[in-house]
Amino acid sequence: MATPKKDVDAWAATLAQGQSVPFLFSRGKTIGLIIACVIFILIGLAMAFGGSIMWMIIGGIAVVFFLLGLIVMVRRLFARTPALMVSSEGITMKTAKAGVVPWSQLVDVRAVKQNSNVFIELVITDQEAERQAAAGLGVATSTSDDGAEEKVLWAPNGLAVSKPELCYWLDQERKARTSV
C-alpha cells in the first residue's frame, strides 16, 4: 500500500477500518544518499592513491566507511518493509527493538527541530523505556520545558511523509486512544 504523504484523513480512515498504516523510507532521499556515498568513495579512493601515507590511511578509512553506508542505503532502497507502522495497538518502528510501542505507553508526540532537520520524538513511560532497554535499545532522555527529564524514542528519519502532519496525527491518535 502506498501511503499518502500528507493525507491525515486517509491515514485515520485506514486505521479506523482496522488496517495498519505503513510508512516507508523515501526513495528520493535514499537515492540521494547513495549518490553521496559513491562520490565520497571516489574521493576516498583518490586520497588512498595519493602521495603520503597519511592520505592513504584517511582515504582507506573513508572508502570503508562510505562503502558500508552505501550497502545500508542500497538495502534500504530495495527492502520495501515499513520503517514505521501505525496500528490500533500502537506504533511499530524499525528503531524500537521490543516491537510495538503501545498507545498507553506514549506520553507525548512532538516534532523537534535540530539545525534544519525535524525529528519526531515519542515521549514514553518509564515502563516502556525499561522494556525497550531490556531488548537492547538505547533509550534517550530529553529535558522538557519545565525542566523534567523524559524518556524518548525517535521515529526513523527519512520517511516518505510530511513530518508535521505525521506528528500531528500520531499525537491525535495517542490522545484519542489513551483517553478512553
Coordinates of N, CA and C in Angstrom, one line a residue:
M1 N 0.8 -1.2 0.0 CA 0.0 0.0 0.0 C 0.9 1.2 0.0
A2 N 0.6 2.1 -0.9 CA 1.4 3.4 -0.9 C 0.6 4.4 0.0
T3 N 1.3 4.8 1.0 CA 0.7 5.7 2.0 C 0.8 7.1 1.5
P4 N -0.3 7.9 1.5 CA -0.2 9.3 1.0 C 0.7 10.0 2.0
K5 N 1.5 11.0 1.4 CA 2.4 11.8 2.2 C 1.8 12.7 3.2
K6 N 0.7 13.3 2.9 CA 0.1 14.4 3.7 C -1.4 14.2 4.1
D7 N -1.9 13.1 3.8 CA -3.4 12.9 3.9 C -3.7 12.3 5.3
V8 N -3.8 13.1 6.3 CA -4.2 12.7 7.6 C -5.5 11.9 7.7
D9 N -6.5 12.4 6.9 CA -7.8 11.8 6.9 C -7.7 10.4 6.3
A10 N -6.9 10.2 5.3 CA -6.8 8.8 4.7 C -6.1 7.9 5.7
W11 N -5.1 8.4 6.4 CA -4.5 7.6 7.5 C -5.5 7.2 8.5
A12 N -6.2 8.1 9.0 CA -7.2 7.9 10.1 C -8.3 6.9 9.6
A13 N -8.7 7.0 8.3 CA -9.7 6.1 7.8 C -9.2 4.7 7.7
T14 N -8.0 4.6 7.2 CA -7.4 3.2 7.1 C -7.3 2.6 8.5
L15 N -6.8 3.4 9.5 CA -6.7 2.9 10.8 C -8.1 2.5 11.4
A16 N -9.1 3.3 11.1 CA -10.4 3.1 11.6 C -11.0 1.8 11.0
Q17 N -10.6 1.4 9.8 CA -11.0 0.1 9.2 C -10.3 -1.1 9.8
G18 N -9.4 -0.9 10.8 CA -8.7 -2.0 11.4 C -7.4 -2.3 10.7
Q19 N -7.0 -1.6 9.7 CA -5.8 -1.8 9.0 C -4.7 -1.0 9.5
S20 N -3.5 -1.5 9.4 CA -2.3 -0.8 9.8 C -1.9 0.2 8.7
V21 N -1.3 1.3 9.1 CA -0.8 2.3 8.2 C 0.7 2.3 8.1
P22 N 1.3 1.8 7.0 CA 2.7 1.7 6.9 C 3.3 3.0 6.3
F23 N 4.5 3.4 6.8 CA 5.3 4.5 6.3 C 6.6 4.0 5.9
L24 N 7.0 4.2 4.6 CA 8.2 3.7 4.1 C 9.3 4.8 4.1
F25 N 10.5 4.4 3.9 CA 11.6 5.3 3.7 C 11.4 6.0 2.4
S26 N 11.8 7.3 2.2 CA 11.7 8.0 1.0 C 12.8 7.4 0.0
R27 N 12.3 7.1 -1.2 CA 13.2 6.6 -2.2 C 14.1 7.7 -2.7
G28 N 13.6 8.9 -2.9 CA 14.4 10.0 -3.3 C 15.5 10.3 -2.4
K29 N 15.2 10.4 -1.1 CA 16.3 10.7 -0.1 C 17.3 9.6 -0.1
T30 N 16.8 8.3 -0.2 CA 17.8 7.2 -0.2 C 18.7 7.2 -1.4
I31 N 18.1 7.5 -2.6 CA 18.9 7.6 -3.8 C 20.0 8.8 -3.7
G32 N 19.5 9.9 -3.1 CA 20.5 11.0 -2.8 C 21.6 10.6 -1.9
L33 N 21.3 9.8 -0.9 CA 22.4 9.3 0.0 C 23.3 8.3 -0.7
I34 N 22.7 7.5 -1.6 CA 23.5 6.5 -2.4 C 24.5 7.3 -3.3
I35 N 24.0 8.4 -3.9 CA 24.9 9.2 -4.8 C 26.0 9.8 -3.9
A36 N 25.6 10.4 -2.8 CA 26.7 11.0 -1.9 C 27.7 9.9 -1.5
C37 N 27.3 8.7 -1.1 CA 28.2 7.7 -0.7 C 29.2 7.4 -1.9
V38 N 28.7 7.2 -3.1 CA 29.5 6.9 -4.3 C 30.5 8.0 -4.5
I39 N 30.1 9.3 -4.3 CA 31.0 10.4 -4.5 C 32.1 10.4 -3.5
F40 N 31.8 10.1 -2.2 CA 32.8 10.1 -1.1 C 33.7 8.8 -1.3
I41 N 33.2 7.8 -1.8 CA 34.0 6.6 -2.0 C 35.1 6.9 -3.1
L42 N 34.6 7.6 -4.1 CA 35.6 8.0 -5.2 C 36.6 9.0 -4.6
I43 N 36.2 9.9 -3.8 CA 37.2 10.9 -3.2 C 38.1 10.1 -2.3
G44 N 37.6 9.1 -1.5 CA 38.4 8.3 -0.7 C 39.5 7.5 -1.5
L45 N 39.0 7.0 -2.6 CA 40.0 6.2 -3.5 C 41.0 7.1 -4.0
A46 N 40.7 8.4 -4.4 CA 41.7 9.3 -4.9 C 42.7 9.7 -3.8
M47 N 42.2 9.8 -2.6 CA 43.0 10.1 -1.5 C 44.0 8.9 -1.2
A48 N 43.4 7.7 -1.2 CA 44.2 6.5 -0.9 C 45.3 6.2 -1.9
F49 N 45.1 6.7 -3.2 CA 46.2 6.5 -4.1 C 47.0 7.8 -4.3
G50 N 46.8 8.7 -3.3 CA 47.6 9.9 -3.3 C 49.0 9.6 -2.9
G51 N 49.7 10.7 -2.5 CA 51.1 10.6 -2.2 C 51.5 10.0 -0.8
S52 N 51.1 10.7 0.2 CA 51.6 10.4 1.5 C 50.9 9.2 2.2
I53 N 51.5 8.7 3.2 CA 50.9 7.5 3.9 C 49.6 8.0 4.7
M54 N 49.7 9.3 5.2 CA 48.5 9.8 5.9 C 47.3 9.9 5.0
W55 N 47.5 10.4 3.8 CA 46.3 10.4 2.9 C 45.8 9.1 2.5
M56 N 46.7 8.1 2.4 CA 46.3 6.7 2.1 C 45.5 6.1 3.2
I57 N 45.8 6.4 4.5 CA 45.1 5.9 5.6 C 43.7 6.6 5.7
I58 N 43.7 7.9 5.6 CA 42.4 8.6 5.6 C 41.5 8.2 4.5
G59 N 42.1 8.1 3.3 CA 41.3 7.6 2.1 C 40.8 6.2 2.3
G60 N 41.6 5.3 2.8 CA 41.1 3.9 3.1 C 40.0 3.9 4.1
I61 N 40.1 4.7 5.2 CA 39.0 4.8 6.2 C 37.8 5.3 5.5
A62 N 37.9 6.3 4.7 CA 36.7 6.9 4.0 C 36.1 5.9 3.1
V63 N 36.8 5.2 2.4 CA 36.3 4.2 1.5 C 35.5 3.1 2.3
V64 N 36.0 2.6 3.3 CA 35.4 1.6 4.1 C 34.1 2.2 4.7
F65 N 34.2 3.3 5.3 CA 33.0 4.0 6.0 C 31.9 4.2 5.0
F66 N 32.2 4.8 3.9 CA 31.1 5.1 2.9 C 30.7 3.9 2.1
L67 N 31.5 2.9 2.0 CA 31.1 1.6 1.4 C 30.0 1.0 2.3
L68 N 30.3 1.0 3.6 CA 29.3 0.4 4.5 C 28.0 1.2 4.4
G69 N 28.1 2.6 4.3 CA 26.9 3.4 4.2 C 26.2 3.1 2.9
L70 N 26.9 2.8 1.8 CA 26.3 2.5 0.5 C 25.5 1.2 0.6
I71 N 26.1 0.2 1.3 CA 25.4 -1.1 1.4 C 24.1 -0.9 2.2
V72 N 24.1 -0.1 3.3 CA 22.9 0.1 4.1 C 21.9 0.8 3.2
M73 N 22.3 1.8 2.4 CA 21.3 2.6 1.6 C 20.7 1.7 0.5
V74 N 21.6 0.9 -0.1 CA 21.1 0.0 -1.2 C 20.1 -1.0 -0.6
R75 N 20.4 -1.5 0.5 CA 19.4 -2.4 1.2 C 18.1 -1.7 1.5
R76 N 18.2 -0.5 2.0 CA 17.0 0.3 2.3 C 16.2 0.6 1.0
L77 N 16.9 0.8 -0.1 CA 16.2 1.1 -1.3 C 15.3 0.0 -1.8
F78 N 15.9 -1.3 -1.7 CA 15.2 -2.4 -2.2 C 14.3 -3.2 -1.2
A79 N 14.5 -3.0 0.1 CA 13.7 -3.6 1.1 C 12.5 -2.7 1.3
R80 N 11.4 -3.1 0.9 CA 10.2 -2.2 1.0 C 9.4 -2.5 2.2
T81 N 10.0 -2.9 3.3 CA 9.4 -3.1 4.6 C 9.2 -1.7 5.2
P82 N 8.1 -1.5 5.9 CA 7.8 -0.2 6.5 C 8.9 0.2 7.6
A83 N 9.2 1.4 7.6 CA 10.1 1.9 8.7 C 9.3 2.2 9.9
L84 N 8.1 2.6 9.7 CA 7.2 2.9 10.8 C 5.8 2.4 10.4
M85 N 5.1 1.7 11.4 CA 3.8 1.1 11.1 C 2.9 1.5 12.3
V86 N 1.8 2.1 12.0 CA 0.8 2.6 13.0 C -0.4 1.6 12.9
S87 N -0.7 1.1 14.1 CA -1.9 0.1 14.1 C -2.7 0.5 15.3
S88 N -3.8 -0.2 15.5 CA -4.7 0.1 16.6 C -4.0 -0.2 18.0
E89 N -3.0 -1.1 17.9 CA -2.3 -1.5 19.1 C -1.2 -0.4 19.5
G90 N -0.7 0.2 18.5 CA 0.4 1.2 18.8 C 1.3 1.5 17.6
I91 N 2.5 1.8 17.9 CA 3.5 2.2 16.8 C 4.6 1.2 16.8
T92 N 4.9 0.6 15.6 CA 6.0 -0.3 15.4 C 7.0 0.4 14.6
M93 N 8.3 0.5 15.0 CA 9.3 1.1 14.3 C 10.5 0.2 14.1
K94 N 11.3 0.4 13.0 CA 12.5 -0.4 12.9 C 13.5 -0.1 14.0
T95 N 13.4 1.1 14.6 CA 14.3 1.5 15.6 C 13.9 1.0 17.0
A96 N 12.7 0.6 17.2 CA 12.2 0.1 18.5 C 12.4 -1.4 18.5
K97 N 13.3 -1.9 19.4 CA 13.7 -3.3 19.4 C 12.7 -4.2 20.0
A98 N 11.8 -3.7 20.9 CA 10.9 -4.5 21.7 C 9.6 -4.6 21.0
G99 N 9.5 -4.3 19.7 CA 8.2 -4.4 19.0 C 7.3 -3.2 19.1
V100 N 6.0 -3.5 19.2 CA 5.1 -2.4 19.3 C 5.2 -1.5 20.5
V101 N 5.2 -0.2 20.3 CA 5.1 0.7 21.4 C 3.6 1.0 21.6
P102 N 3.0 0.4 22.7 CA 1.5 0.6 22.8 C 1.1 2.1 23.0
W103 N -0.1 2.4 22.6 CA -0.6 3.8 22.8 C -0.6 4.1 24.2
S104 N -0.8 3.2 25.1 CA -0.9 3.5 26.6 C 0.5 3.9 27.1
Q105 N 1.5 3.5 26.4 CA 2.9 3.8 26.9 C 3.4 5.1 26.3
L106 N 2.7 5.8 25.5 CA 3.1 7.0 24.9 C 2.6 8.2 25.7
V107 N 3.5 9.1 26.1 CA 3.1 10.2 26.9 C 2.8 11.5 26.0
D108 N 3.7 11.6 25.0 CA 3.5 12.8 24.1 C 4.2 12.4 22.8
V109 N 3.8 13.1 21.7 CA 4.4 13.0 20.4 C 4.7 14.5 20.0
R110 N 5.9 14.8 19.6 CA 6.2 16.1 19.2 C 7.3 16.2 18.2
A111 N 7.3 17.2 17.4 CA 8.4 17.5 16.4 C 9.5 18.3 17.1
V112 N 10.7 17.8 16.9 CA 11.9 18.5 17.4 C 12.8 18.9 16.3
K113 N 13.1 20.2 16.3 CA 14.0 20.7 15.2 C 15.4 20.8 15.7
Q114 N 16.3 20.2 15.0 CA 17.8 20.4 15.2 C 18.4 20.8 13.9
N115 N 19.0 22.0 13.9 CA 19.5 22.6 12.7 C 18.4 22.7 11.7
S116 N 18.5 22.1 10.6 CA 17.5 22.1 9.5 C 16.6 20.8 9.5
N117 N 17.0 19.9 10.4 CA 16.2 18.6 10.4 C 15.1 18.6 11.4
V118 N 14.0 18.0 11.1 CA 12.9 17.8 12.0 C 12.8 16.3 12.4
F119 N 12.8 16.0 13.7 CA 12.7 14.7 14.1 C 11.4 14.5 14.9
I120 N 10.8 13.3 14.8 CA 9.6 13.0 15.6 C 10.0 12.3 16.8
E121 N 9.7 12.9 17.9 CA 10.1 12.4 19.2 C 8.9 11.8 19.9
L122 N 9.0 10.6 20.4 CA 8.0 9.9 21.1 C 8.4 9.8 22.6
V123 N 7.7 10.6 23.4 CA 7.9 10.5 24.9 C 7.2 9.3 25.4
I124 N 7.9 8.4 26.1 CA 7.4 7.1 26.6 C 7.5 7.1 28.1
T125 N 6.7 6.1 28.6 CA 6.7 5.9 30.1 C 8.0 5.3 30.5
D126 N 8.3 5.3 31.8 CA 9.5 4.6 32.3 C 9.4 3.1 32.1
Q127 N 8.2 2.6 32.2 CA 8.0 1.2 32.0 C 8.4 0.8 30.5
E128 N 7.9 1.6 29.6 CA 8.2 1.3 28.2 C 9.7 1.4 27.9
A129 N 10.3 2.4 28.5 CA 11.8 2.7 28.4 C 12.6 1.5 28.9
E130 N 12.1 0.9 30.0 CA 12.8 -0.3 30.5 C 12.6 -1.5 29.6
R131 N 11.4 -1.6 29.0 CA 11.2 -2.7 28.1 C 12.0 -2.6 26.9
Q132 N 12.1 -1.4 26.3 CA 13.0 -1.2 25.1 C 14.5 -1.4 25.5
A133 N 14.9 -0.9 26.6 CA 16.3 -1.1 27.1 C 16.6 -2.5 27.3
A134 N 15.7 -3.3 27.8 CA 15.9 -4.7 28.0 C 16.1 -5.5 26.7
A135 N 15.5 -4.9 25.6 CA 15.5 -5.5 24.3 C 16.8 -5.1 23.6
G136 N 17.6 -4.2 24.2 CA 18.9 -3.8 23.6 C 18.9 -2.4 22.9
L137 N 17.8 -1.6 23.1 CA 17.7 -0.3 22.5 C 18.2 0.7 23.5
G138 N 19.1 1.6 23.1 CA 19.4 2.7 24.0 C 18.3 3.8 24.0
V139 N 17.7 4.0 25.1 CA 16.6 4.9 25.1 C 17.2 6.3 25.6
A140 N 16.8 7.3 24.9 CA 17.4 8.7 25.1 C 16.5 9.4 26.2
T141 N 17.1 10.4 26.7 CA 16.4 11.3 27.6 C 16.3 12.7 27.0
S142 N 15.2 13.4 27.3 CA 15.1 14.7 26.8 C 14.6 15.6 28.0
T143 N 15.0 16.8 28.0 CA 14.5 17.7 29.0 C 13.4 18.5 28.5
S144 N 12.2 18.5 29.2 CA 11.0 19.2 28.8 C 11.2 20.7 29.2
D145 N 10.3 21.5 28.7 CA 10.3 23.0 29.0 C 10.3 23.3 30.5
D146 N 9.7 22.4 31.3 CA 9.6 22.7 32.7 C 10.8 22.1 33.5
G147 N 11.8 21.5 32.8 CA 13.0 21.0 33.4 C 13.0 19.5 33.7
A148 N 11.8 18.9 33.5 CA 11.8 17.4 33.8 C 12.4 16.6 32.7
E149 N 13.1 15.5 33.2 CA 13.7 14.6 32.2 C 12.6 13.6 31.8
E150 N 12.6 13.3 30.5 CA 11.6 12.3 29.9 C 12.4 11.3 29.1
K151 N 11.9 10.1 29.1 CA 12.4 9.0 28.2 C 11.8 9.2 26.8
V152 N 12.6 9.1 25.8 CA 12.1 9.3 24.4 C 12.7 8.3 23.5
L153 N 11.9 8.0 22.4 CA 12.3 7.3 21.2 C 12.2 8.2 20.1
W154 N 12.9 8.1 19.0 CA 12.8 8.9 17.8 C 12.3 8.0 16.7
A155 N 11.3 8.5 16.0 CA 10.8 7.8 14.8 C 12.0 7.8 13.8
P156 N 12.0 6.8 12.9 CA 13.1 6.7 11.9 C 13.1 8.0 11.0
N157 N 14.3 8.5 10.7 CA 14.4 9.7 9.9 C 14.4 9.2 8.4
G158 N 14.0 10.1 7.6 CA 14.0 9.8 6.1 C 12.7 9.2 5.6
L159 N 11.6 9.3 6.4 CA 10.3 8.7 6.0 C 9.8 9.5 4.8
A160 N 9.0 8.8 4.0 CA 8.4 9.4 2.8 C 7.0 10.0 3.2
V161 N 7.1 11.0 4.1 CA 5.9 11.5 4.7 C 6.2 12.9 5.2
S162 N 5.2 13.8 5.2 CA 5.4 15.1 5.8 C 5.4 14.9 7.4
K163 N 6.5 15.3 8.0 CA 6.7 15.1 9.4 C 5.7 15.9 10.2
P164 N 5.4 17.1 9.9 CA 4.5 17.9 10.8 C 3.1 17.2 10.7
E165 N 2.6 16.7 9.6 CA 1.3 16.0 9.5 C 1.4 14.7 10.3
L166 N 2.4 13.9 10.1 CA 2.5 12.7 10.8 C 2.6 12.9 12.3
C167 N 3.4 13.9 12.7 CA 3.5 14.2 14.2 C 2.1 14.6 14.7
Y168 N 1.4 15.4 14.0 CA 0.1 15.9 14.4 C -0.9 14.7 14.6
W169 N -0.9 13.8 13.5 CA -1.8 12.7 13.5 C -1.5 11.7 14.6
L170 N -0.2 11.4 14.8 CA 0.2 10.5 15.9 C -0.3 11.0 17.2
D171 N -0.1 12.3 17.5 CA -0.5 12.9 18.7 C -2.0 12.8 18.9
Q172 N -2.8 13.0 17.8 CA -4.2 13.0 17.9 C -4.7 11.5 18.2
E173 N -4.0 10.6 17.6 CA -4.4 9.2 17.8 C -4.0 8.8 19.3
R174 N -2.8 9.2 19.7 CA -2.4 9.0 21.1 C -3.5 9.5 22.1
K175 N -3.9 10.7 21.9 CA -4.9 11.3 22.8 C -6.2 10.6 22.8
A176 N -6.6 10.2 21.6 CA -7.9 9.5 21.4 C -7.9 8.1 22.0
R177 N -6.8 7.5 21.9 CA -6.7 6.1 22.4 C -6.3 6.0 23.9
T178 N -5.7 7.0 24.5 CA -5.4 6.9 25.9 C -6.4 7.6 26.8
S179 N -7.3 8.3 26.2 CA -8.4 9.0 27.0 C -9.6 8.1 27.1
V180 N -9.6 7.0 26.4 CA -10.8 6.1 26.5 C -10.8 5.2 27.8

